[in-house]
CSV table of C-alpha atoms (C1' of nucleotides) in Angstrom, one decimal:
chain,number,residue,atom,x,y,z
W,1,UNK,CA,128.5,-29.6,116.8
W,2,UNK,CA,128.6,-28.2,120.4
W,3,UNK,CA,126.7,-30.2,123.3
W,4,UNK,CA,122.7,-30.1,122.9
W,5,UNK,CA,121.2,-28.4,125.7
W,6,UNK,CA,118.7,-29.7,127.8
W,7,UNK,CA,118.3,-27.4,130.9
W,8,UNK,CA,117.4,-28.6,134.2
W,9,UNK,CA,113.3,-28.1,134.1
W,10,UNK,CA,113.6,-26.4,137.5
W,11,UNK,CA,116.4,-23.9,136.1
W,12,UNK,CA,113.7,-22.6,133.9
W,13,UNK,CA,112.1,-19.1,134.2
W,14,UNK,CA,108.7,-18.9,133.1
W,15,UNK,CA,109.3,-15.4,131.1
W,16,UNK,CA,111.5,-17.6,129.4
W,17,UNK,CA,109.2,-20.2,128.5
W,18,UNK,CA,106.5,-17.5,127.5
W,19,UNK,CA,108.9,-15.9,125.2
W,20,UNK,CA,109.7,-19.1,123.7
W,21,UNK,CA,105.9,-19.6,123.1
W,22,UNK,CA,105.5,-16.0,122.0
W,23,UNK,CA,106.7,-16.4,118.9
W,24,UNK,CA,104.6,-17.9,116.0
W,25,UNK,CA,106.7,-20.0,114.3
W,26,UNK,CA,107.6,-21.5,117.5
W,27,UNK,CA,104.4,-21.6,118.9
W,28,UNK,CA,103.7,-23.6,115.9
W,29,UNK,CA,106.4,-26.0,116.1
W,30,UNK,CA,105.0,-27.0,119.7
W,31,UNK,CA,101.1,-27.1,118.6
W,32,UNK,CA,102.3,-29.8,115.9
W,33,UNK,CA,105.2,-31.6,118.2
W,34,UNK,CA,101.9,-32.0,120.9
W,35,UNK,CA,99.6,-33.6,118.6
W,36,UNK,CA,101.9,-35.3,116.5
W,37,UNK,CA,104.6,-36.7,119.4
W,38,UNK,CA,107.6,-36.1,117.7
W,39,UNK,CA,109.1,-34.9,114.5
W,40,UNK,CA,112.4,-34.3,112.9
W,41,UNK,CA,113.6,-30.1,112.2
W,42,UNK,CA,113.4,-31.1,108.7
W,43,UNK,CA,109.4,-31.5,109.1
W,44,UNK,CA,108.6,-28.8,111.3
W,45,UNK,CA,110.5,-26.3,108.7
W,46,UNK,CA,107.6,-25.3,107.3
W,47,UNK,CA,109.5,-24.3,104.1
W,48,UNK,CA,111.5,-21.8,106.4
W,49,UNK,CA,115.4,-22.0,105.5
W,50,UNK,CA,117.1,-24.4,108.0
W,51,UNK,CA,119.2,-21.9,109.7
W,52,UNK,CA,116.0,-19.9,111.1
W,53,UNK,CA,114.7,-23.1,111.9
W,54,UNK,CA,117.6,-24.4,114.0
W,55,UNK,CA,117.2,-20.5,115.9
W,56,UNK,CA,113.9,-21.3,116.7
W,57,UNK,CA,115.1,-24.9,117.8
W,58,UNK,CA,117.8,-24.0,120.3
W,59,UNK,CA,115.3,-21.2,121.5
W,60,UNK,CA,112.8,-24.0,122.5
W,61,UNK,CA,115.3,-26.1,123.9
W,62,UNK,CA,117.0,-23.7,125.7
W,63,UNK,CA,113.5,-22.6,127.5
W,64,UNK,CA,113.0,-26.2,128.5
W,65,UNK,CA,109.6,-26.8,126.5
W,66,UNK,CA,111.5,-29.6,123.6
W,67,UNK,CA,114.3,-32.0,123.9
W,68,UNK,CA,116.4,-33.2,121.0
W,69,UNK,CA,117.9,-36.3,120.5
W,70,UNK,CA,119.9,-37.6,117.5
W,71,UNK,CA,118.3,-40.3,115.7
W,72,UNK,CA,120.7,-41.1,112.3
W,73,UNK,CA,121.1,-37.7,110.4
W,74,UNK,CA,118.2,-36.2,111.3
W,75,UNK,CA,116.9,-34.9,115.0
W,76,UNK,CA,113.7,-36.0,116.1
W,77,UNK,CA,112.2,-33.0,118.4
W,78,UNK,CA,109.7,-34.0,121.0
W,79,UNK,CA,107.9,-31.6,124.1
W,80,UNK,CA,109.1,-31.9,127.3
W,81,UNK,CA,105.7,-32.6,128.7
W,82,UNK,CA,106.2,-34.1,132.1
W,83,UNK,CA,108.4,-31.6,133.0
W,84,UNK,CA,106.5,-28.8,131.9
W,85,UNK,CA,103.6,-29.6,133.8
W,86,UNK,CA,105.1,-30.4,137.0
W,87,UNK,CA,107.2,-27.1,136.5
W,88,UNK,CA,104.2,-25.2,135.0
W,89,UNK,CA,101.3,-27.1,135.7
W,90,UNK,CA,98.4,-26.6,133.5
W,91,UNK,CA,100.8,-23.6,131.4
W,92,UNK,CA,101.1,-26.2,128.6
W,93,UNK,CA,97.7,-27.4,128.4
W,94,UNK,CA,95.9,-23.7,128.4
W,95,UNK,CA,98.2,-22.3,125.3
W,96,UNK,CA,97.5,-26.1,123.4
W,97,UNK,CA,93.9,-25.3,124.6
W,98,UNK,CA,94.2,-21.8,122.6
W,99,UNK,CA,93.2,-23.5,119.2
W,100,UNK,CA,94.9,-21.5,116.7
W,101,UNK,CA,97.2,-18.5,117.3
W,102,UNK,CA,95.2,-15.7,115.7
W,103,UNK,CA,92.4,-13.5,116.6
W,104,UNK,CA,89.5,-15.6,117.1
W,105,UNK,CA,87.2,-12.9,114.9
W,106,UNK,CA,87.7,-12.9,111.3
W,107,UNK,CA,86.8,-9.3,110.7
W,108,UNK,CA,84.4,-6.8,112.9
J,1,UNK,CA,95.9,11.9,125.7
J,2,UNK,CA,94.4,10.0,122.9
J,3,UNK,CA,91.5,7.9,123.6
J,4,UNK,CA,92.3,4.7,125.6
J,5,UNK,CA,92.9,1.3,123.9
J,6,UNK,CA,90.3,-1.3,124.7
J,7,UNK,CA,91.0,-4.4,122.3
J,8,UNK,CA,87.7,-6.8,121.8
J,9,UNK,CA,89.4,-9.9,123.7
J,10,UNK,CA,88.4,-12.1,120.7
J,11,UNK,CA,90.7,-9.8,118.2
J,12,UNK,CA,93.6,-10.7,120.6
J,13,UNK,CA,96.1,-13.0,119.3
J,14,UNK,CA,97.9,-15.7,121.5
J,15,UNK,CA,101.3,-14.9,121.0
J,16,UNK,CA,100.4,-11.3,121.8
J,17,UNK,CA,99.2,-12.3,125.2
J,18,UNK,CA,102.5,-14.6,125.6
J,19,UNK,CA,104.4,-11.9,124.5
J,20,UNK,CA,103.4,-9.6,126.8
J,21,UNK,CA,103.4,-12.0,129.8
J,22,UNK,CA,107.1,-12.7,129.1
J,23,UNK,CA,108.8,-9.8,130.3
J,24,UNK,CA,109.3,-9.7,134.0
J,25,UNK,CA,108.6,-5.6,134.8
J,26,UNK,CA,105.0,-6.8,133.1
J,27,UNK,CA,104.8,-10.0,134.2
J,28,UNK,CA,105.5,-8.2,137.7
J,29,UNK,CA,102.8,-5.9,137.2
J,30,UNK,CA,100.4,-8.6,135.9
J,31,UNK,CA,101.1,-10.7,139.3
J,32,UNK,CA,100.5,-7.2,141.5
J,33,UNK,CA,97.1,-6.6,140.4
J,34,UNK,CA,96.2,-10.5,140.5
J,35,UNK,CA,96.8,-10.2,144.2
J,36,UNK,CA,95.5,-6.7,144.9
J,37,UNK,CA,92.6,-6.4,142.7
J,38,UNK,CA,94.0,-2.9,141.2
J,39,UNK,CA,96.2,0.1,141.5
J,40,UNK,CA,97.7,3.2,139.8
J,41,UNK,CA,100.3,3.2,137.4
J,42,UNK,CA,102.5,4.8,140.3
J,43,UNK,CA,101.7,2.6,142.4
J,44,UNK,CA,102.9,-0.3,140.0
J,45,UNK,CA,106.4,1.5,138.8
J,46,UNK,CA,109.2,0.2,141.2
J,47,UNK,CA,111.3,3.5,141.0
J,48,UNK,CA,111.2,2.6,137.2
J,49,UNK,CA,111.0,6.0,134.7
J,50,UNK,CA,107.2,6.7,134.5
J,51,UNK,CA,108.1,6.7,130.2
J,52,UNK,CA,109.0,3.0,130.5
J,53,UNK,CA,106.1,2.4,132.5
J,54,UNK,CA,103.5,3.9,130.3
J,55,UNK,CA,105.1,1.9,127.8
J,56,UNK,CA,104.9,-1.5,129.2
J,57,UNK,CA,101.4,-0.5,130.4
J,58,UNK,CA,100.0,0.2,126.7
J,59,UNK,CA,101.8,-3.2,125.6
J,60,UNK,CA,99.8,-4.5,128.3
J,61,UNK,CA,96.4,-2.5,127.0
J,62,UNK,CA,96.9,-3.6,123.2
J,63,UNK,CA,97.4,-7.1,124.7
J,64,UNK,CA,94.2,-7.4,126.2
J,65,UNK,CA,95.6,-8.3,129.6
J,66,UNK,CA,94.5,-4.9,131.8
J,67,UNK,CA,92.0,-2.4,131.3
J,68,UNK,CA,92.9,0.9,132.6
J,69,UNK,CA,90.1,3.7,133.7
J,70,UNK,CA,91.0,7.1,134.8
J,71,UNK,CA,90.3,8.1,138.4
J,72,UNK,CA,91.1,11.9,138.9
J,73,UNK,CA,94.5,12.6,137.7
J,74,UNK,CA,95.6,8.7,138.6
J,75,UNK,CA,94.9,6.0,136.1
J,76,UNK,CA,93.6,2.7,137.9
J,77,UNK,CA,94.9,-0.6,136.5
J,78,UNK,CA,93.0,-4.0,136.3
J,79,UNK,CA,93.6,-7.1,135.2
J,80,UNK,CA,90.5,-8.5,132.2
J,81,UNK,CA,90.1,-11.7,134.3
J,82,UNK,CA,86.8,-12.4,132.8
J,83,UNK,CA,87.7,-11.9,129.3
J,84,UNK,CA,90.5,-13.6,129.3
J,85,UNK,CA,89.9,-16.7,131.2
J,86,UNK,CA,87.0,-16.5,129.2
J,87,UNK,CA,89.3,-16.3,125.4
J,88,UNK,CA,92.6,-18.6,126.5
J,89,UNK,CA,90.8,-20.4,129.6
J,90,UNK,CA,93.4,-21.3,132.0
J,91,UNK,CA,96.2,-19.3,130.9
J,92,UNK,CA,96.1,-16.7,133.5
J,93,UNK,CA,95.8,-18.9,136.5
J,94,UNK,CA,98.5,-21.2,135.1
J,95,UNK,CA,101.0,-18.4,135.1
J,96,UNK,CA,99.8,-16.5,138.5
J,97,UNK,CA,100.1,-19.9,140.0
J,98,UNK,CA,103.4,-20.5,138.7
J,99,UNK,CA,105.0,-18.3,141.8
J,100,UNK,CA,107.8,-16.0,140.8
J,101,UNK,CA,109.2,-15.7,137.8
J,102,UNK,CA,112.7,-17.0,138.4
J,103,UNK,CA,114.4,-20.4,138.2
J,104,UNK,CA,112.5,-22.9,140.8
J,105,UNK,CA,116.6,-23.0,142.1
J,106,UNK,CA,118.9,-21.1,143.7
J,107,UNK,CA,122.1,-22.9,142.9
J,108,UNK,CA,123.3,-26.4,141.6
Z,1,DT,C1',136.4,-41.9,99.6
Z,2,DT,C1',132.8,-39.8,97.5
Z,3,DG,C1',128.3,-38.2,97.8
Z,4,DA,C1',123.7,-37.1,99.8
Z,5,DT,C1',121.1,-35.7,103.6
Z,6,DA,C1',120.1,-33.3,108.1
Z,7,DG,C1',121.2,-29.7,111.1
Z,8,DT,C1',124.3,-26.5,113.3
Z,9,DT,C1',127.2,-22.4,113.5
Z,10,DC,C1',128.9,-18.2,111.9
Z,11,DG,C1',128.4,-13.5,110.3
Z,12,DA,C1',125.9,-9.8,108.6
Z,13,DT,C1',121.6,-7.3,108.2
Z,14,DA,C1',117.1,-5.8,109.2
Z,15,DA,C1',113.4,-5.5,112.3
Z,16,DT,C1',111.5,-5.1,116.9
Z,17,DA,C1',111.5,-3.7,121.4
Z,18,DA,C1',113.3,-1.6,125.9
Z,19,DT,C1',114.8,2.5,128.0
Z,20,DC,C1',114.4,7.1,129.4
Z,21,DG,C1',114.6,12.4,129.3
Z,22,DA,C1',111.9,16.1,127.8
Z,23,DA,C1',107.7,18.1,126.4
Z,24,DC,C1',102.8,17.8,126.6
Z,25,DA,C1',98.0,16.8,128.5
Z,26,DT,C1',94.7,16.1,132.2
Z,27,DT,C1',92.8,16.5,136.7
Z,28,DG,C1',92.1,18.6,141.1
Z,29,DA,C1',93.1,22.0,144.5
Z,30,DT,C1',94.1,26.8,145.9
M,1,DA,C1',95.0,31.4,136.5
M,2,DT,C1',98.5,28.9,138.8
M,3,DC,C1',100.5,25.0,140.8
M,4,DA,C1',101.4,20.1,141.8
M,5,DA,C1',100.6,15.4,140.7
M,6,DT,C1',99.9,11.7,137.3
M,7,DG,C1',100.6,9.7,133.0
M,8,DT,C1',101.1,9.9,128.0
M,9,DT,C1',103.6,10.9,123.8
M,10,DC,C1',107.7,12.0,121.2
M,11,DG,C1',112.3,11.3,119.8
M,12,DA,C1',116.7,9.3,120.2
M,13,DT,C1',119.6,5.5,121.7
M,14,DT,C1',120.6,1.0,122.8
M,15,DA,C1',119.8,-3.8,123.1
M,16,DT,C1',117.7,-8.0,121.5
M,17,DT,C1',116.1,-10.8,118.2
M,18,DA,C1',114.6,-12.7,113.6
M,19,DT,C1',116.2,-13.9,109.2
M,20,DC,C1',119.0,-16.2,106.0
M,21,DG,C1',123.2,-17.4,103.0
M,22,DA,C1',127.4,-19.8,103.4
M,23,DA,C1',130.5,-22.8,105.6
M,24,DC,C1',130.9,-26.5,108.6
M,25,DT,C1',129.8,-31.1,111.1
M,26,DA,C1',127.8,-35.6,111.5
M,27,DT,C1',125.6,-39.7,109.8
M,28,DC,C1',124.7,-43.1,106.5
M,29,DA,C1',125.1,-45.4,102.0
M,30,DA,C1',127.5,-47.0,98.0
DNA sequence: TTGATAGTTCGATAATAATCGAACATTGAT
DNA sequence: ATCAATGTTCGATTATTATCGAACTATCAA
């Protein structure tokens, strides 16, 4: 396995970190990593076959907005808080604000 | 022309608002009319093809992010600063006050 | 070493989106 | 009606990205 990544907060772009965030499934990933601290992939699959999950991983990671670290076989995940809000600040905190992702009406 | 797309705020999804924030020409355009209130699709095009524009301008429409009303032959462009600080509060200011879009750094 | 578990990487495919020329529509002026 | 200016829509092309099976890597246990 090649180096994890873990970009320099500052060599971020904010596109990058709304793209990350853009997506559902990873916008998911980070709702649950920010209320529940940290989790391993395997946790956050949702059912979703690994190798789409470990996209969506390195995605995050490369954006800035989760860090990785080995922890036996498994890799627990965990938001990059601090960094994101002195980078961003209040960026994180308005999109965990949000509630869920979807249209807040039902129907019309 | 067919009529002009006007999404209720509340049937906007978060991820369609992130989406459309994360691509710079938009972002761009987003930041331009937080500082000057509102201007014409011309005015907002940066020698870009006026097709390309009209496209990232209806991304922005369907997103909720800018309502666009038509002033003689010229459309005007404004951000939906109430309705949205009203749907994701926050958001908006977090990402106007995140300065440009780039890395924080020039170099390492 | 063998096996089980957890993720990554590779490669191919499908889906989505950006780009832009050309044709069309709308407005306002002459 | 004709013309110029402003955008939209259409259609085609290109580029990016999501998805996911299969092969591979790493770690731990027996």
């Amino acid at each position: 396995m090649r180096k994890m990544i873990l970009p320099d907060i500052d060599d971020v772009a904010l596109s990058q970190v709304l793209y990350a965030l853009s997506d559902p499934v990873r916008l998911d990933v980070v709702r649950t990593l920010a209320r529940d601290g940290e989790a391993s992939c395997s946790v956050l699959d949702g059912g979703r076959p690994k190798s789409s999950m470990s996209h969506h991983f390195r995605v995050l990671r490369e954006s800035g907005l989760v860090r990785t670290r080995h922890e036996g076989p498994s890799h627990m995940n965990e938001l990059r808080r601090d960094d994101l809000d002195r980078r961003f600040p209040g960026l994180l905190d308005a999109v965990l604000a949000a509630g869920d992702a979807g249209p807040a009406r039902r129907d019309g």
